[in-house]
mmCIF file of C-alpha atoms in Angstrom:
data_model
loop_
_atom_site.group_PDB
_atom_site.id
_atom_site.type_symbol
_atom_site.label_atom_id
_atom_site.label_comp_id
_atom_site.label_asym_id
_atom_site.label_seq_id
_atom_site.Cartn_x
_atom_site.Cartn_y
_atom_site.Cartn_z
ATOM 1 C CA MET A 1468 68.644 -113.300 -31.453
ATOM 2 C CA ASN A 1469 69.361 -117.034 -31.443
ATOM 3 C CA THR A 1470 68.648 -118.506 -28.005
ATOM 4 C CA THR A 1471 68.861 -122.212 -28.941
ATOM 5 C CA PRO A 1472 70.613 -124.043 -26.063
ATOM 6 C CA GLN A 1473 74.060 -125.422 -26.856
ATOM 7 C CA PRO A 1474 76.129 -128.020 -24.975
ATOM 8 C CA ASP A 1475 78.947 -125.644 -24.127
ATOM 9 C CA PRO A 1476 78.506 -121.832 -24.178
ATOM 10 C CA LYS A 1477 82.227 -121.343 -24.817
ATOM 11 C CA ASP A 1478 81.858 -123.085 -28.198
ATOM 12 C CA ARG A 1479 79.183 -120.668 -29.414
ATOM 13 C CA PRO A 1480 79.995 -117.667 -31.594
ATOM 14 C CA ALA A 1481 79.532 -114.343 -29.841
ATOM 15 C CA ARG A 1482 76.097 -113.099 -30.823
ATOM 16 C CA LEU A 1483 75.875 -109.667 -29.214
ATOM 17 C CA THR A 1484 78.487 -107.184 -28.169
ATOM 18 C CA VAL A 1485 77.757 -106.054 -24.609
ATOM 19 C CA GLY A 1486 78.496 -102.761 -22.901
ATOM 20 C CA VAL A 1487 78.058 -101.718 -19.284
ATOM 21 C CA VAL A 1488 77.287 -98.170 -18.180
ATOM 22 C CA GLY A 1489 77.873 -98.062 -14.434
ATOM 23 C CA ALA A 1490 80.336 -100.606 -13.052
ATOM 24 C CA GLY A 1491 78.684 -100.976 -9.668
ATOM 25 C CA ARG A 1492 78.037 -104.347 -8.115
ATOM 26 C CA VAL A 1493 75.393 -105.441 -10.627
ATOM 27 C CA GLY A 1494 76.569 -104.519 -14.124
ATOM 28 C CA PRO A 1495 79.889 -106.404 -14.310
ATOM 29 C CA ALA A 1496 78.266 -109.552 -12.869
ATOM 30 C CA LEU A 1497 75.482 -109.523 -15.456
ATOM 31 C CA ALA A 1498 77.938 -108.875 -18.271
ATOM 32 C CA ALA A 1499 80.148 -111.734 -17.053
ATOM 33 C CA SER A 1500 77.104 -113.989 -17.002
ATOM 34 C CA LEU A 1501 76.173 -112.981 -20.547
ATOM 35 C CA GLN A 1502 79.742 -113.714 -21.574
ATOM 36 C CA LEU A 1503 79.352 -117.269 -20.297
ATOM 37 C CA ALA A 1504 76.253 -117.517 -22.502
ATOM 38 C CA GLY A 1505 78.257 -116.626 -25.604
ATOM 39 C CA HIS A 1506 77.939 -112.852 -25.797
ATOM 40 C CA ARG A 1507 81.004 -110.567 -25.892
ATOM 41 C CA PRO A 1508 81.564 -107.700 -23.438
ATOM 42 C CA VAL A 1509 83.374 -104.925 -25.289
ATOM 43 C CA ALA A 1510 83.243 -101.810 -23.094
ATOM 44 C CA VAL A 1511 82.459 -100.677 -19.576
ATOM 45 C CA SER A 1512 82.223 -97.297 -17.895
ATOM 46 C CA GLY A 1513 83.166 -96.688 -14.285
ATOM 47 C CA VAL A 1514 84.193 -93.617 -12.331
ATOM 48 C CA SER A 1515 85.291 -94.659 -8.851
ATOM 49 C CA ASP A 1516 88.354 -96.756 -8.054
ATOM 50 C CA ALA A 1517 86.063 -99.438 -6.608
ATOM 51 C CA SER A 1518 84.030 -99.676 -9.808
ATOM 52 C CA ARG A 1519 87.185 -99.931 -11.893
ATOM 53 C CA ARG A 1520 88.476 -102.733 -9.688
ATOM 54 C CA ARG A 1521 85.178 -104.596 -10.021
ATOM 55 C CA ALA A 1522 85.282 -104.238 -13.794
ATOM 56 C CA ALA A 1523 88.860 -105.511 -13.899
ATOM 57 C CA ALA A 1524 88.023 -108.514 -11.718
ATOM 58 C CA LEU A 1525 84.824 -109.603 -13.485
ATOM 59 C CA LEU A 1526 85.534 -108.332 -17.007
ATOM 60 C CA PRO A 1527 89.302 -108.615 -17.499
ATOM 61 C CA ASP A 1528 90.661 -107.035 -20.680
ATOM 62 C CA VAL A 1529 87.398 -105.157 -21.324
ATOM 63 C CA PRO A 1530 88.346 -101.491 -21.838
ATOM 64 C CA LEU A 1531 87.016 -98.668 -19.668
ATOM 65 C CA MET A 1532 85.337 -95.893 -21.629
ATOM 66 C CA ALA A 1533 82.944 -92.985 -21.317
ATOM 67 C CA PRO A 1534 79.231 -93.912 -21.442
ATOM 68 C CA ALA A 1535 78.732 -92.530 -24.969
ATOM 69 C CA GLU A 1536 81.659 -94.624 -26.219
ATOM 70 C CA VAL A 1537 80.191 -97.726 -24.575
ATOM 71 C CA LEU A 1538 76.990 -97.209 -26.565
ATOM 72 C CA GLN A 1539 78.967 -96.759 -29.770
ATOM 73 C CA ARG A 1540 80.596 -100.170 -29.377
ATOM 74 C CA ALA A 1541 77.786 -102.312 -27.982
ATOM 75 C CA GLU A 1542 74.655 -103.841 -29.444
ATOM 76 C CA LEU A 1543 73.350 -104.649 -25.950
ATOM 77 C CA VAL A 1544 73.916 -102.005 -23.276
ATOM 78 C CA LEU A 1545 73.365 -102.581 -19.553
ATOM 79 C CA LEU A 1546 72.468 -99.376 -17.709
ATOM 80 C CA THR A 1547 73.364 -100.339 -14.134
ATOM 81 C CA VAL A 1548 73.349 -97.021 -12.307
ATOM 82 C CA PRO A 1549 71.456 -96.032 -9.117
ATOM 83 C CA ASP A 1550 67.699 -95.591 -9.538
ATOM 84 C CA ASP A 1551 67.749 -91.836 -9.031
ATOM 85 C CA ALA A 1552 70.426 -91.386 -11.699
ATOM 86 C CA LEU A 1553 68.706 -93.463 -14.371
ATOM 87 C CA PRO A 1554 66.191 -90.978 -15.877
ATOM 88 C CA ASP A 1555 68.790 -88.247 -16.411
ATOM 89 C CA LEU A 1556 71.274 -90.744 -17.833
ATOM 90 C CA VAL A 1557 68.768 -92.037 -20.390
ATOM 91 C CA THR A 1558 67.691 -88.527 -21.363
ATOM 92 C CA GLY A 1559 71.281 -87.371 -21.720
ATOM 93 C CA LEU A 1560 72.326 -90.321 -23.858
ATOM 94 C CA ALA A 1561 69.318 -89.857 -26.137
ATOM 95 C CA GLU A 1562 69.733 -86.089 -26.497
ATOM 96 C CA THR A 1563 73.419 -86.365 -27.377
ATOM 97 C CA GLY A 1564 72.776 -88.930 -30.106
ATOM 98 C CA ALA A 1565 74.578 -91.756 -28.341
ATOM 99 C CA VAL A 1566 71.633 -94.140 -28.719
ATOM 100 C CA ARG A 1567 71.519 -96.086 -31.973
ATOM 101 C CA PRO A 1568 68.426 -97.531 -33.694
ATOM 102 C CA GLY A 1569 68.005 -101.241 -32.992
ATOM 103 C CA GLN A 1570 70.239 -101.134 -29.932
ATOM 104 C CA LEU A 1571 69.055 -103.195 -26.958
ATOM 105 C CA LEU A 1572 69.028 -100.920 -23.922
ATOM 106 C CA VAL A 1573 68.594 -102.759 -20.625
ATOM 107 C CA HIS A 1574 68.279 -101.189 -17.199
ATOM 108 C CA THR A 1575 68.361 -103.143 -13.943
ATOM 109 C CA SER A 1576 66.395 -100.817 -11.664
ATOM 110 C CA GLY A 1577 63.684 -102.479 -9.623
ATOM 111 C CA ARG A 1578 61.761 -99.239 -9.254
ATOM 112 C CA TYR A 1579 61.311 -98.449 -12.935
ATOM 113 C CA GLY A 1580 59.697 -100.340 -15.767
ATOM 114 C CA ALA A 1581 60.381 -99.793 -19.451
ATOM 115 C CA LYS A 1582 58.860 -96.298 -19.695
ATOM 116 C CA VAL A 1583 61.913 -94.675 -18.115
ATOM 117 C CA LEU A 1584 63.664 -95.645 -21.355
ATOM 118 C CA ASP A 1585 61.145 -93.739 -23.539
ATOM 119 C CA PRO A 1586 63.719 -91.106 -24.613
ATOM 120 C CA ALA A 1587 65.902 -93.913 -25.941
ATOM 121 C CA LEU A 1588 62.870 -95.637 -27.496
ATOM 122 C CA ARG A 1589 62.149 -92.489 -29.490
ATOM 123 C CA ALA A 1590 65.755 -92.658 -30.702
ATOM 124 C CA GLY A 1591 65.135 -96.165 -32.002
ATOM 125 C CA ALA A 1592 66.444 -98.272 -29.107
ATOM 126 C CA LEU A 1593 64.769 -101.451 -27.865
ATOM 127 C CA PRO A 1594 63.918 -100.937 -24.143
ATOM 128 C CA LEU A 1595 64.075 -103.721 -21.552
ATOM 129 C CA ALA A 1596 63.796 -103.628 -17.747
ATOM 130 C CA LEU A 1597 65.495 -106.675 -16.211
ATOM 131 C CA HIS A 1598 65.844 -106.490 -12.440
ATOM 132 C CA PRO A 1599 67.598 -109.395 -10.683
ATOM 133 C CA ALA A 1600 65.971 -110.131 -7.330
ATOM 134 C CA MET A 1601 69.333 -110.725 -5.711
ATOM 135 C CA THR A 1602 71.771 -108.957 -3.432
ATOM 136 C CA PHE A 1603 75.197 -108.373 -4.987
ATOM 137 C CA THR A 1604 78.660 -108.296 -3.434
ATOM 138 C CA GLY A 1605 80.673 -107.037 -6.402
ATOM 139 C CA THR A 1606 82.693 -110.273 -6.503
ATOM 140 C CA PRO A 1607 82.693 -113.318 -8.828
ATOM 141 C CA VAL A 1608 80.325 -115.170 -6.482
ATOM 142 C CA ASP A 1609 77.539 -112.972 -7.851
ATOM 143 C CA VAL A 1610 77.704 -114.738 -11.213
ATOM 144 C CA GLN A 1611 77.095 -118.078 -9.507
ATOM 145 C CA ARG A 1612 74.181 -116.674 -7.510
ATOM 146 C CA LEU A 1613 72.347 -115.724 -10.684
ATOM 147 C CA ALA A 1614 71.604 -119.405 -11.264
ATOM 148 C CA GLY A 1615 67.915 -119.759 -10.424
ATOM 149 C CA CYS A 1616 67.577 -116.067 -9.493
ATOM 150 C CA SER A 1617 64.239 -114.473 -10.363
ATOM 151 C CA PHE A 1618 64.287 -111.362 -12.564
ATOM 152 C CA GLY A 1619 61.505 -108.792 -12.625
ATOM 153 C CA VAL A 1620 60.931 -108.336 -16.369
ATOM 154 C CA THR A 1621 59.102 -105.414 -17.990
ATOM 155 C CA ALA A 1622 59.243 -104.633 -21.703
ATOM 156 C CA PRO A 1623 57.013 -103.875 -24.668
ATOM 157 C CA GLU A 1624 55.049 -106.957 -25.654
ATOM 158 C CA GLU A 1625 56.976 -107.369 -28.902
ATOM 159 C CA LEU A 1626 60.233 -107.602 -26.908
ATOM 160 C CA ARG A 1627 58.965 -109.941 -24.249
ATOM 161 C CA LEU A 1628 60.550 -113.064 -25.727
ATOM 162 C CA ALA A 1629 63.899 -111.306 -26.159
ATOM 163 C CA ALA A 1630 63.819 -110.084 -22.559
ATOM 164 C CA GLU A 1631 62.956 -113.499 -21.190
ATOM 165 C CA ALA A 1632 65.622 -115.148 -23.357
ATOM 166 C CA LEU A 1633 68.346 -112.869 -21.955
ATOM 167 C CA VAL A 1634 67.291 -113.692 -18.405
ATOM 168 C CA ILE A 1635 67.346 -117.410 -19.120
ATOM 169 C CA GLU A 1636 70.790 -117.102 -20.700
ATOM 170 C CA MET A 1637 72.040 -115.540 -17.469
ATOM 171 C CA GLY A 1638 70.692 -118.537 -15.567
ATOM 172 C CA GLY A 1639 67.738 -116.622 -14.172
ATOM 173 C CA GLU A 1640 63.992 -117.137 -14.043
ATOM 174 C CA PRO A 1641 61.904 -114.395 -15.732
ATOM 175 C CA GLU A 1642 58.912 -113.052 -13.791
ATOM 176 C CA TRP A 1643 56.734 -110.616 -15.741
ATOM 177 C CA ILE A 1644 55.944 -107.409 -13.806
ATOM 178 C CA ALA A 1645 53.429 -104.902 -15.198
ATOM 179 C CA GLU A 1646 54.731 -101.376 -15.691
ATOM 180 C CA ASP A 1647 52.448 -99.848 -13.048
ATOM 181 C CA LYS A 1648 53.351 -102.548 -10.500
ATOM 182 C CA ARG A 1649 57.111 -101.954 -10.536
ATOM 183 C CA PRO A 1650 57.216 -99.642 -7.463
ATOM 184 C CA LEU A 1651 55.139 -102.114 -5.422
ATOM 185 C CA TYR A 1652 57.282 -105.006 -6.605
ATOM 186 C CA HIS A 1653 60.442 -103.175 -5.597
ATOM 187 C CA ALA A 1654 59.020 -102.097 -2.228
ATOM 188 C CA ALA A 1655 58.230 -105.743 -1.472
ATOM 189 C CA LEU A 1656 61.802 -106.805 -2.188
ATOM 190 C CA ALA A 1657 63.272 -103.937 -0.163
ATOM 191 C CA LEU A 1658 60.997 -104.753 2.775
ATOM 192 C CA GLY A 1659 62.028 -108.394 2.747
ATOM 193 C CA ALA A 1660 65.733 -108.204 1.896
ATOM 194 C CA ASN A 1661 67.123 -104.779 2.794
ATOM 195 C CA HIS A 1662 65.351 -104.565 6.136
ATOM 196 C CA LEU A 1663 66.345 -108.135 6.914
ATOM 197 C CA VAL A 1664 69.997 -107.122 6.813
ATOM 198 C CA THR A 1665 69.311 -104.282 9.250
ATOM 199 C CA LEU A 1666 67.434 -106.582 11.621
ATOM 200 C CA VAL A 1667 70.142 -109.249 11.542
ATOM 201 C CA ALA A 1668 72.910 -106.694 12.105
ATOM 202 C CA GLN A 1669 71.038 -105.230 15.082
ATOM 203 C CA SER A 1670 70.412 -108.698 16.485
ATOM 204 C CA MET A 1671 74.125 -109.559 16.284
ATOM 205 C CA GLU A 1672 75.048 -106.317 18.041
ATOM 206 C CA LEU A 1673 72.612 -107.070 20.861
ATOM 207 C CA LEU A 1674 73.908 -110.626 21.244
ATOM 208 C CA ARG A 1675 77.479 -109.342 21.480
ATOM 209 C CA GLY A 1676 76.261 -106.950 24.167
ATOM 210 C CA ALA A 1677 74.764 -109.909 26.005
ATOM 211 C CA GLY A 1678 78.145 -111.637 25.980
ATOM 212 C CA VAL A 1679 77.648 -114.030 23.048
ATOM 213 C CA GLY A 1680 81.030 -114.640 21.451
ATOM 214 C CA ALA A 1681 79.811 -115.856 18.053
ATOM 215 C CA PRO A 1682 76.437 -114.261 17.320
ATOM 216 C CA ASP A 1683 76.592 -115.275 13.680
ATOM 217 C CA ARG A 1684 76.930 -118.937 14.629
ATOM 218 C CA MET A 1685 74.040 -118.636 17.078
ATOM 219 C CA LEU A 1686 71.749 -116.833 14.636
ATOM 220 C CA GLY A 1687 72.557 -118.871 11.534
ATOM 221 C CA PRO A 1688 70.484 -121.988 12.269
ATOM 222 C CA LEU A 1689 67.694 -119.961 13.898
ATOM 223 C CA LEU A 1690 67.318 -117.500 11.044
ATOM 224 C CA GLY A 1691 67.689 -120.212 8.422
ATOM 225 C CA ALA A 1692 64.842 -122.190 10.000
ATOM 226 C CA ALA A 1693 62.700 -119.067 10.419
ATOM 227 C CA LEU A 1694 63.167 -118.093 6.780
ATOM 228 C CA ASP A 1695 62.411 -121.606 5.559
ATOM 229 C CA ASN A 1696 59.296 -121.811 7.731
ATOM 230 C CA ALA A 1697 58.097 -118.376 6.591
ATOM 231 C CA LEU A 1698 58.533 -119.217 2.904
ATOM 232 C CA ARG A 1699 56.727 -122.515 3.373
ATOM 233 C CA SER A 1700 53.947 -121.493 5.743
ATOM 234 C CA GLY A 1701 53.606 -117.701 5.716
ATOM 235 C CA ASP A 1702 51.926 -116.278 8.808
ATOM 236 C CA ALA A 1703 51.439 -119.748 10.269
ATOM 237 C CA ALA A 1704 55.188 -119.711 10.970
ATOM 238 C CA LEU A 1705 54.923 -116.733 13.340
ATOM 239 C CA THR A 1706 56.242 -117.532 16.799
ATOM 240 C CA GLY A 1707 57.790 -115.785 19.802
ATOM 241 C CA PRO A 1708 56.367 -113.633 22.601
ATOM 242 C CA VAL A 1709 54.289 -111.343 20.381
ATOM 243 C CA ALA A 1710 52.664 -114.259 18.568
ATOM 244 C CA ARG A 1711 51.953 -115.901 21.933
ATOM 245 C CA GLY A 1712 50.644 -112.731 23.546
ATOM 246 C CA ASP A 1713 53.367 -112.714 26.230
ATOM 247 C CA ALA A 1714 52.954 -109.058 27.204
ATOM 248 C CA GLY A 1715 55.305 -109.286 30.174
ATOM 249 C CA THR A 1716 58.154 -110.588 28.041
ATOM 250 C CA VAL A 1717 57.638 -107.864 25.450
ATOM 251 C CA ALA A 1718 57.606 -105.221 28.187
ATOM 252 C CA ALA A 1719 60.894 -106.605 29.551
ATOM 253 C CA HIS A 1720 62.419 -106.487 26.068
ATOM 254 C CA ILE A 1721 61.486 -102.825 25.704
ATOM 255 C CA VAL A 1722 63.059 -101.951 29.069
ATOM 256 C CA GLU A 1723 66.300 -103.722 28.157
ATOM 257 C CA LEU A 1724 66.492 -102.155 24.723
ATOM 258 C CA ARG A 1725 65.916 -98.670 26.123
ATOM 259 C CA ASP A 1726 68.730 -99.233 28.597
ATOM 260 C CA HIS A 1727 71.271 -100.872 26.294
ATOM 261 C CA ALA A 1728 70.294 -100.164 22.665
ATOM 262 C CA PRO A 1729 67.885 -97.225 22.419
ATOM 263 C CA GLN A 1730 68.501 -97.014 18.683
ATOM 264 C CA ALA A 1731 66.783 -100.402 18.292
ATOM 265 C CA VAL A 1732 63.592 -99.534 20.198
ATOM 266 C CA ALA A 1733 61.684 -97.948 17.329
ATOM 267 C CA GLY A 1734 62.344 -100.891 15.015
ATOM 268 C CA TYR A 1735 61.403 -103.417 17.698
ATOM 269 C CA LEU A 1736 58.124 -101.653 18.411
ATOM 270 C CA ALA A 1737 57.235 -101.283 14.745
ATOM 271 C CA MET A 1738 57.862 -104.955 14.016
ATOM 272 C CA ALA A 1739 56.133 -106.084 17.212
ATOM 273 C CA ARG A 1740 53.034 -104.091 16.271
ATOM 274 C CA ALA A 1741 53.114 -105.410 12.703
ATOM 275 C CA THR A 1742 53.430 -108.968 14.042
ATOM 276 C CA ALA A 1743 50.560 -108.401 16.465
ATOM 277 C CA ASP A 1744 48.389 -107.125 13.620
ATOM 278 C CA ARG A 1745 49.119 -110.210 11.551
ATOM 279 C CA VAL A 1746 48.531 -112.820 14.248
ATOM 280 C CA LEU A 1747 45.245 -111.160 15.157
ATOM 281 C CA ALA A 1748 44.102 -110.786 11.555
ATOM 282 C CA HIS A 1749 44.794 -114.461 10.876
ATOM 283 C CA GLY A 1750 43.203 -115.723 14.079
ATOM 284 C CA LEU A 1751 46.474 -117.002 15.496
ATOM 285 C CA LEU A 1752 46.061 -115.132 18.785
ATOM 286 C CA LYS A 1753 42.816 -114.770 20.720
ATOM 287 C CA PRO A 1754 41.777 -111.130 21.180
ATOM 288 C CA GLU A 1755 41.565 -111.516 24.964
ATOM 289 C CA LEU A 1756 45.194 -112.654 25.085
ATOM 290 C CA ALA A 1757 46.224 -109.726 22.932
ATOM 291 C CA GLU A 1758 44.742 -106.977 25.135
ATOM 292 C CA ASP A 1759 47.704 -106.680 27.521
ATOM 293 C CA LEU A 1760 50.169 -106.980 24.641
ATOM 294 C CA LEU A 1761 48.544 -104.164 22.670
ATOM 295 C CA GLU A 1762 48.485 -102.014 25.787
ATOM 296 C CA VAL A 1763 52.222 -102.515 26.326
ATOM 297 C CA LEU A 1764 52.935 -101.576 22.722
ATOM 298 C CA ALA A 1765 50.608 -98.576 22.834
ATOM 299 C CA GLU A 1766 52.200 -97.243 26.018
ATOM 300 C CA ALA A 1767 55.676 -97.722 24.576
ATOM 301 C CA THR A 1768 54.778 -95.802 21.431
ATOM 302 C CA GLY A 1769 52.762 -93.148 23.243
ATOM 303 C CA GLY A 1770 49.558 -94.181 21.454
ATOM 304 C CA THR A 1771 46.296 -95.804 22.449
ATOM 305 C CA THR A 1772 45.270 -99.427 22.279
ATOM 306 C CA GLY A 1773 42.443 -98.707 19.788
ATOM 307 C CA THR A 1774 42.383 -100.632 16.517
ATOM 308 C CA THR A 1775 45.445 -102.290 15.086
ATOM 309 C CA GLY A 1776 47.274 -101.364 11.936
ATOM 310 C CA THR A 1777 47.338 -97.578 12.350
ATOM 311 C CA GLU A 1778 50.125 -95.635 10.720
ATOM 312 C CA GLY A 1779 50.940 -93.826 13.921
ATOM 313 C CA ASP A 1780 51.978 -97.032 15.615
ATOM 314 C CA ALA A 1781 54.283 -98.206 12.851
ATOM 315 C CA ARG A 1782 56.899 -95.543 12.861
#
């Protein structure tokens, strides 16, 4: 595969035909990005009306087909289905003879490495795991967001250069993840990104309940600064009543949440305890200042003050 940079991707001959199995939010965006790099999308599979609309918007004039037909047409196939569906899909495609020798088979699951593609490998396919560390909307903006996006890359050593080249062509930055580290890698991303959305949504609901007319405008600068500080300084960026050991403030928060948003109490307590563990472990809060705080959290969770970091407190 020729990956020599060219001045204008549109002037390059198409080097690989590309197919997409699973027109969710990820697959059409990656295929559109590969198209900008000179490759040629030729087929896409999608079942729901939403997936068909996404395919039409991001891959206009690319025909919709059954998965086996997509593999017949494409030299590079993106398997962009939910994690739990991936193993059965790969096994089914291999057992029915849809996989062709020399075909590049790429999945985008964060959870799995290349071994989930072993059935296709035995059929002669070239297995690659390329997971973009990005949240997708299913709209053309996703293609722009791939610029500078990190990809978790796992592949056999002999395919490493090919995997990294594809990521670079999509505008991404390859980050090599060992096969046995994929679940931990994915858990880290889910903890940081997926849970962040939940926390922000809950925070906006609470602000609306407090009478704030534009919670997004209020939170935007605060959360942007907090994220920037955290990425720059790690635990040194921790602030707020838990980090300061303000037990009375935390107790007041718990009372208010129980009265007005009981569904948010468990998350607040879990994050407060996790924050307390971190500030103590890093010497950012003196143990004597933490005693009342830990007692408040223990009483709220029905536990004991004991040692920090127990599973029972982080539910």
